[in-house]
mmCIF file of C-alpha atoms and ligand atoms in Angstrom:
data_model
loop_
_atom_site.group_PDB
_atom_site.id
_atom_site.type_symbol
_atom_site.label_atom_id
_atom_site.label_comp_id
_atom_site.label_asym_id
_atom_site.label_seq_id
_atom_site.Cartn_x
_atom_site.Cartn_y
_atom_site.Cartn_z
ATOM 1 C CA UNK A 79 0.000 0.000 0.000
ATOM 2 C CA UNK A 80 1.532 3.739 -0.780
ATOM 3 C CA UNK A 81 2.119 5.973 1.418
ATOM 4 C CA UNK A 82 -0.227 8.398 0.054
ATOM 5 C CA UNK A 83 -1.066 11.610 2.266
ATOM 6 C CA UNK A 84 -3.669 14.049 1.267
ATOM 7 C CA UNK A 85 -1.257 16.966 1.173
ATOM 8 C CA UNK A 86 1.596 15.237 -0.580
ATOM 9 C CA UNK A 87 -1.319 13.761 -3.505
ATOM 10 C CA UNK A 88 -2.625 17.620 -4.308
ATOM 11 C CA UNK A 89 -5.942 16.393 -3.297
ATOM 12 C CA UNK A 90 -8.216 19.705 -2.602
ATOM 13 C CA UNK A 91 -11.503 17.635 -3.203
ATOM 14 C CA UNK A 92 -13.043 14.894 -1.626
ATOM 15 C CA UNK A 93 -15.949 12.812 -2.218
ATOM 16 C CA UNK A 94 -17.761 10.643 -0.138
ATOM 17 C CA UNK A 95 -20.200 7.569 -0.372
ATOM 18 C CA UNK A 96 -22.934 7.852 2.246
ATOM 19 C CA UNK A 97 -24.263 3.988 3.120
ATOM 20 C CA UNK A 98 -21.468 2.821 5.487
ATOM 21 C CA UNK A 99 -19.194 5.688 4.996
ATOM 22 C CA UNK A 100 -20.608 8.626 6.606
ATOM 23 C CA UNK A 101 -23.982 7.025 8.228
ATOM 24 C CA UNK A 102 -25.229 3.576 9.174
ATOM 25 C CA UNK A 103 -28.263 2.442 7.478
ATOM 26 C CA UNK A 104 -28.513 -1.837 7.735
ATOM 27 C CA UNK A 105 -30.793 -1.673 4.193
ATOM 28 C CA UNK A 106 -31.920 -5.629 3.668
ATOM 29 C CA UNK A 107 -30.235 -5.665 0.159
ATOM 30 C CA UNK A 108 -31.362 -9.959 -0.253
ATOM 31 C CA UNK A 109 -35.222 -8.718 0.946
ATOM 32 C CA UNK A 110 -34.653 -5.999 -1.844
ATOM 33 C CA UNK A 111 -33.207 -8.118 -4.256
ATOM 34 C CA UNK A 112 -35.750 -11.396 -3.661
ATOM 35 C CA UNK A 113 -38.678 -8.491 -3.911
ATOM 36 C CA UNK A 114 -37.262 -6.531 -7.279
ATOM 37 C CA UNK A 115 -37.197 -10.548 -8.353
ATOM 38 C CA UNK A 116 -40.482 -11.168 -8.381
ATOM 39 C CA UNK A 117 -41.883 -8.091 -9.700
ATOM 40 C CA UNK A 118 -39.380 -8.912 -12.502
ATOM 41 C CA UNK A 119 -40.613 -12.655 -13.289
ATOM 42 C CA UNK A 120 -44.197 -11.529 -12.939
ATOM 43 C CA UNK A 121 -43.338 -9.482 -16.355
ATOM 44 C CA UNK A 122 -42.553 -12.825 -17.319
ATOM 45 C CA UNK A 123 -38.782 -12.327 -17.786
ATOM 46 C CA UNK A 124 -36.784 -14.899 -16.478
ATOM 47 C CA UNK A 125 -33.919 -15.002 -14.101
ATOM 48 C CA UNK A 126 -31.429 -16.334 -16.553
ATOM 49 C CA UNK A 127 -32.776 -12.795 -18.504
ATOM 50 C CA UNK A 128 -30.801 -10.596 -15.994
ATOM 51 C CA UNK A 129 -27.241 -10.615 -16.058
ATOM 52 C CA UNK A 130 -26.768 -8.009 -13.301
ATOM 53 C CA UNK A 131 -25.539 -8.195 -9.885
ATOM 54 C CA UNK A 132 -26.578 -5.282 -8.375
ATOM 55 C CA UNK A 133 -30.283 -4.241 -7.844
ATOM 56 C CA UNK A 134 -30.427 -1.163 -9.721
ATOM 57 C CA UNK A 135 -28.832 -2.739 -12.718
ATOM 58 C CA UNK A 136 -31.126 -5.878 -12.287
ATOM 59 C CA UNK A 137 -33.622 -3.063 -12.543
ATOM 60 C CA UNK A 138 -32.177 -1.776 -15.490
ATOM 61 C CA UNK A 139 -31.899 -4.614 -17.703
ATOM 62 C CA UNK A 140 -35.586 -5.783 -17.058
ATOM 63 C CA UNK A 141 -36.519 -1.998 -18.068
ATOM 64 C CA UNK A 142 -34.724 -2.409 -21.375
ATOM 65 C CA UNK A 143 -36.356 -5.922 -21.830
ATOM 66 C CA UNK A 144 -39.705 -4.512 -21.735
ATOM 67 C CA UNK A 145 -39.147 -1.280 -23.364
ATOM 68 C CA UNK A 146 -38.895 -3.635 -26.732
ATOM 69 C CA UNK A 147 -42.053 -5.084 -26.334
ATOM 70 C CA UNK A 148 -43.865 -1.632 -24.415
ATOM 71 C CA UNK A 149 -42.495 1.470 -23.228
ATOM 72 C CA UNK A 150 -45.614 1.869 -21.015
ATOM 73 C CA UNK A 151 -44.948 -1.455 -19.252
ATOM 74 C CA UNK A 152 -41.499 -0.867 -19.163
ATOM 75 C CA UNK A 153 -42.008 2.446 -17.052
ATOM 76 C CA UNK A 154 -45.235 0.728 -15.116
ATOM 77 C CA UNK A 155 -42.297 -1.952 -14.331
ATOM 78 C CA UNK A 156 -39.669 0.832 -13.758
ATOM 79 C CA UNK A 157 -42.530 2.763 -10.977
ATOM 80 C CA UNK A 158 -43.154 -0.503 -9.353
ATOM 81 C CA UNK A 159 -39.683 -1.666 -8.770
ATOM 82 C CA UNK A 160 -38.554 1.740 -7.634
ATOM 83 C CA UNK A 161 -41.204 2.216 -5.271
ATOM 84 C CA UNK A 162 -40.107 -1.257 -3.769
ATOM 85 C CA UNK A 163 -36.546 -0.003 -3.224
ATOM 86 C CA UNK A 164 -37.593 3.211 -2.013
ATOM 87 C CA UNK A 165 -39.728 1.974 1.024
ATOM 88 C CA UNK A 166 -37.119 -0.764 1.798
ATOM 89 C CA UNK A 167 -34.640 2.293 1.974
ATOM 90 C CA UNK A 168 -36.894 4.531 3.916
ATOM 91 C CA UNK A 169 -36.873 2.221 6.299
ATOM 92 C CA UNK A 170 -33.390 1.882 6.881
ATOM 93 C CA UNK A 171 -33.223 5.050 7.041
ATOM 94 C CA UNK A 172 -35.662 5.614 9.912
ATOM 95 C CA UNK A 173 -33.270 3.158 11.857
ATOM 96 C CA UNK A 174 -30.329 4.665 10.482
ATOM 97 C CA UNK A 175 -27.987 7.312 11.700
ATOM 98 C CA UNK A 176 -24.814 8.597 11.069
ATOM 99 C CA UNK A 177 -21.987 7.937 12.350
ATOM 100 C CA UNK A 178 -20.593 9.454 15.647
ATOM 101 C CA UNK A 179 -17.488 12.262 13.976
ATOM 102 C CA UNK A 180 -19.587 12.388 10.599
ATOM 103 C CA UNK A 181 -20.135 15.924 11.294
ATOM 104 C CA UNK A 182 -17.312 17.007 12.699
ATOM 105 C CA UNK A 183 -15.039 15.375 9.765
ATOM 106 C CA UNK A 184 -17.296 17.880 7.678
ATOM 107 C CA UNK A 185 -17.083 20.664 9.696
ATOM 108 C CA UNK A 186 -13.275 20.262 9.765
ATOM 109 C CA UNK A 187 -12.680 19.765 6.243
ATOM 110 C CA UNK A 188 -14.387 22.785 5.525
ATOM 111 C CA UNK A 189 -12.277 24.704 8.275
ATOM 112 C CA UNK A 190 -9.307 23.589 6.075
ATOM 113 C CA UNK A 191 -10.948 24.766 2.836
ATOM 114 C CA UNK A 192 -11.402 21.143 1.190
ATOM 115 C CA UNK A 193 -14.357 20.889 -1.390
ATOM 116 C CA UNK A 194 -17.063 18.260 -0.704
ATOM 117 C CA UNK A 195 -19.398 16.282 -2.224
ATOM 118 C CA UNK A 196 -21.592 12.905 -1.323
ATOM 119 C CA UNK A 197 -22.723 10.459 -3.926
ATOM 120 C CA UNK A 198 -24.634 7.709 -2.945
ATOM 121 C CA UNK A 199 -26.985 4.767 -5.159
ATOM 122 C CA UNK A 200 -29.354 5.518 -2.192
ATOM 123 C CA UNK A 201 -32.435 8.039 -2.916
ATOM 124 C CA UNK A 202 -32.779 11.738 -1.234
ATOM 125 C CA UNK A 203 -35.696 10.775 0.980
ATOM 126 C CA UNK A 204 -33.493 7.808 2.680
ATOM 127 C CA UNK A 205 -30.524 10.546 2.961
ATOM 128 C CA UNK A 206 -32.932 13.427 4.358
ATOM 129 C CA UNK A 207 -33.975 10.930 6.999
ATOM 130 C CA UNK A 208 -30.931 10.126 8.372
ATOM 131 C CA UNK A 209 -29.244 13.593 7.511
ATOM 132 C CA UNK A 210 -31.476 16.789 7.465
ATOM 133 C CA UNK A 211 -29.217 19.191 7.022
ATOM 134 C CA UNK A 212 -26.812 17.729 5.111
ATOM 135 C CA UNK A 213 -26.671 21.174 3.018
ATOM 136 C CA UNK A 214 -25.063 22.730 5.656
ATOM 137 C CA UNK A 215 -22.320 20.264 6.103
ATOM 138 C CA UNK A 216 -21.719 19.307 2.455
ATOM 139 C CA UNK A 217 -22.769 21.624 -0.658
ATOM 140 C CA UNK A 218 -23.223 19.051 -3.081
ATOM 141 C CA UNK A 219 -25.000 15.198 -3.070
ATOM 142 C CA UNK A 220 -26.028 13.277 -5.328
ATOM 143 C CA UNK A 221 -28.492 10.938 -5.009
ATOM 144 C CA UNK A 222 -29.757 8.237 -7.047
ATOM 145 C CA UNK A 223 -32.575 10.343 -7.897
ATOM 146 C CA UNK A 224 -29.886 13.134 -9.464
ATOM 147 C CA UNK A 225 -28.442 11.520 -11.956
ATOM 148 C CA UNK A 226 -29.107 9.305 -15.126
ATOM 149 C CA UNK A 227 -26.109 6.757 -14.453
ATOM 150 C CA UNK A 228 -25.269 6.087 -10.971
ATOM 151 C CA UNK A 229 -21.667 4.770 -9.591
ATOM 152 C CA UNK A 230 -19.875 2.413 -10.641
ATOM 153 C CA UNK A 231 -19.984 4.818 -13.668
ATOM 154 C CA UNK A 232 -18.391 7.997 -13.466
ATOM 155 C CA UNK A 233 -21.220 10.301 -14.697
ATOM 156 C CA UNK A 234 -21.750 10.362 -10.924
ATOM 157 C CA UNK A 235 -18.819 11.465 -9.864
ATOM 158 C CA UNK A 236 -17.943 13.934 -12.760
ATOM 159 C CA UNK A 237 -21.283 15.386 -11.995
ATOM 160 C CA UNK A 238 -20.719 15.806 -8.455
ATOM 161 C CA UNK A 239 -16.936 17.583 -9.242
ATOM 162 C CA UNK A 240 -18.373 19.387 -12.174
ATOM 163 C CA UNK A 241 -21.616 21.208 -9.599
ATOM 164 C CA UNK A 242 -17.473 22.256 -7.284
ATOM 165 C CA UNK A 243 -15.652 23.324 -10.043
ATOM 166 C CA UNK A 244 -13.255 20.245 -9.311
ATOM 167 C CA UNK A 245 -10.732 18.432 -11.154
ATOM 168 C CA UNK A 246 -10.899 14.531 -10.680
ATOM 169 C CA UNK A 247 -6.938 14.254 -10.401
ATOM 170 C CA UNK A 248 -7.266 16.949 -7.279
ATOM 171 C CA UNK A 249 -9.836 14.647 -6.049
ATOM 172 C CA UNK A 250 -9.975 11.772 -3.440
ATOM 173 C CA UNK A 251 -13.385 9.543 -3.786
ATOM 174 C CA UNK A 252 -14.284 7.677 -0.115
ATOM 175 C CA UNK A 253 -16.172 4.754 0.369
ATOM 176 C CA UNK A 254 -16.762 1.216 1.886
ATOM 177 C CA UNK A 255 -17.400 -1.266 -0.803
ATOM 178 C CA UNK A 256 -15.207 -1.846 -3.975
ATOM 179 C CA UNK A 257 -17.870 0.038 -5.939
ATOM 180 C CA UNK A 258 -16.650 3.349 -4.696
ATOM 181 C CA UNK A 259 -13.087 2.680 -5.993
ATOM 182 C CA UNK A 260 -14.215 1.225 -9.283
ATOM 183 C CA UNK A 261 -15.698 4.922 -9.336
ATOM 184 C CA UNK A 262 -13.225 6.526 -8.508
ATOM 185 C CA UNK A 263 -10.771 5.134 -10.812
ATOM 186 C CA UNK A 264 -13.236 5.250 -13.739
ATOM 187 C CA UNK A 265 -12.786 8.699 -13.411
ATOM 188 C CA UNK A 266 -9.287 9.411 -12.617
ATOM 189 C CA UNK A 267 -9.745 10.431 -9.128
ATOM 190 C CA UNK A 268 -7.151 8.488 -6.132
ATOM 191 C CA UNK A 269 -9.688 6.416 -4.182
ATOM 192 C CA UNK A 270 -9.647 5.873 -0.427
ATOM 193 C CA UNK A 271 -11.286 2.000 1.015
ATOM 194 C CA UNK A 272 -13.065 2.261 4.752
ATOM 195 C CA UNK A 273 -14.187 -0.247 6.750
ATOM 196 C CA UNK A 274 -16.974 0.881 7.945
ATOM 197 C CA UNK A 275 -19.531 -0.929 6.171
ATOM 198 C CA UNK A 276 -19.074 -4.971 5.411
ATOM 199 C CA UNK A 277 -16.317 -5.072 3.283
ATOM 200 C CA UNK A 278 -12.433 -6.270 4.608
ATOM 201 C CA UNK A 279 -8.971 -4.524 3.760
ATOM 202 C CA UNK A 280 -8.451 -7.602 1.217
ATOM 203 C CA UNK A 281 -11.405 -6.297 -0.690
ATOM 204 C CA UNK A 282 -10.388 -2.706 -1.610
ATOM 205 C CA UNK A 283 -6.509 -3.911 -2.273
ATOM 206 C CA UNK A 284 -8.032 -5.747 -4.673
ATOM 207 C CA UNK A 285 -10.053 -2.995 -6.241
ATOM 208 C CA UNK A 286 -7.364 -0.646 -6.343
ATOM 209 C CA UNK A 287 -7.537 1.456 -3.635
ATOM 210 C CA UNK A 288 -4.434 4.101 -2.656
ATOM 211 C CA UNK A 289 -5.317 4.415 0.678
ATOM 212 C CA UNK A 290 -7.250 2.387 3.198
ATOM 213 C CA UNK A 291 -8.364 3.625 6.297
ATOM 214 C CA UNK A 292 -10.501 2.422 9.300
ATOM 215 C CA UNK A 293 -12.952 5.198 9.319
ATOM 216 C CA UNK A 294 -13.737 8.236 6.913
ATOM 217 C CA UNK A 295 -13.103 10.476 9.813
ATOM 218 C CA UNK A 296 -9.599 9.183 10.274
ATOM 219 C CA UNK A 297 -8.879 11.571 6.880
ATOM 220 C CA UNK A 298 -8.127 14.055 9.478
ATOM 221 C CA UNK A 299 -5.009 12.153 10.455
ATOM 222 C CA UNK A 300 -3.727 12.829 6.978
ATOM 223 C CA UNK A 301 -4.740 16.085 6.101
ATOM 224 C CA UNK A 302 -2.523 19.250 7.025
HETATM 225 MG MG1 LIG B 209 -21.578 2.525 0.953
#
């Protein structure tokens, strides 16, 4: 692992993941995915149909199924589905809460003149719950709900640096499951692994990650 420090790397931007980063939220991703499932088969697709691992892009590749045999099934599909995830996330949310130095790290980081941002797969009402006035802390988040391609793809990101004027090699992208650092690296920004959520050291030297760190607040160790 490199020695990477925030003020040696030119980093001036960071980005964070929300889910497991910044809050605790416990969503029941197999209830989510068994209940996205059946919606799906009761369009009659079948589950050799989907070749996606994640919900929203199990989601996804139903949608474009049925958009070739009915756009207004496709988006009755695309209504249901979403307003499954939604509820499951709301109430995560309404047990959620963030973590303990979440906003202190922000408070902080702004002290030191560091540009935020939050992108998360989650959707605003989930994040609102658990963090009302997020605004205050961090000037820019992106929700699922924001944008047209969500993380792993780096729409989401570039969107998020383009709304602070940032650059993504000035940027360090912060999260706890390998998806954050396959973002970050799809866009050319140096990527930072926590384990805060479920995922082990093992899993973001494998992804790529610079730096790994045992908390997101723990940045403040290696910032000036
Ligand atoms: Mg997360």
């Amino acid at each position: 692992m490199p020695a990477l420090t925030i003020d040696q790397s030119n980093i001036n931007t960071l980005i964070f993941d929300f889910d497991g980063t910044l809050a605790k939220l416990n969503i029941d991703f197999q209830e989510m995915r068994d209940a996205v499932m059946e919606v799906v088969l009761s369009y009659g697709i079948s589950r050799e149909e989907i070749h996606a691992h994640f919900i929203l892009e199990m989601i996804d590749s139903a949608f474009g199924i049925l958009f070739q045999r009915s756009e207004t099934e496709a988006r009755r599909f695309f209504y249901q589905t979403n307003a499954i995830i939604e509820n499951i996330e709301t109430r995560a949310a309404l047990q959620g809460e963030l973590f303990e130095h979440t906003k202190d790290l922000f408070t902080s980081l702004q002290s030191k003149e560091f540009s935020c941002g939050i992108i998360t797969r989650n959707c605003t009402k989930a994040v609102q719950i658990v963090f009302p006035d997020i605004l205050s802390y961090c000037p820019v988040v992106i929700c699922r709900n924001d944008v047209k391609n969500v993380k792993p793809h780096p729409e989401h990101i570039t969107l998020a640096l383009a709304k602070l004027g940032a650059s993504a090699p000035n940027t360090l992208m912060i999260g706890d499951h390998p998806i954050d650092i396959h973002t970050g690296r799809n866009a050319g920004t140096k990527t930072c692994g926590v384990l805060t959520g479920h995922c082990r050291k093992t899993d973001f030297i494998d992804a790529g990650a610079d730096i790994i760190l045992s908390r997101a607040a723990d940045l403040l160790n290696i910032v000036k």
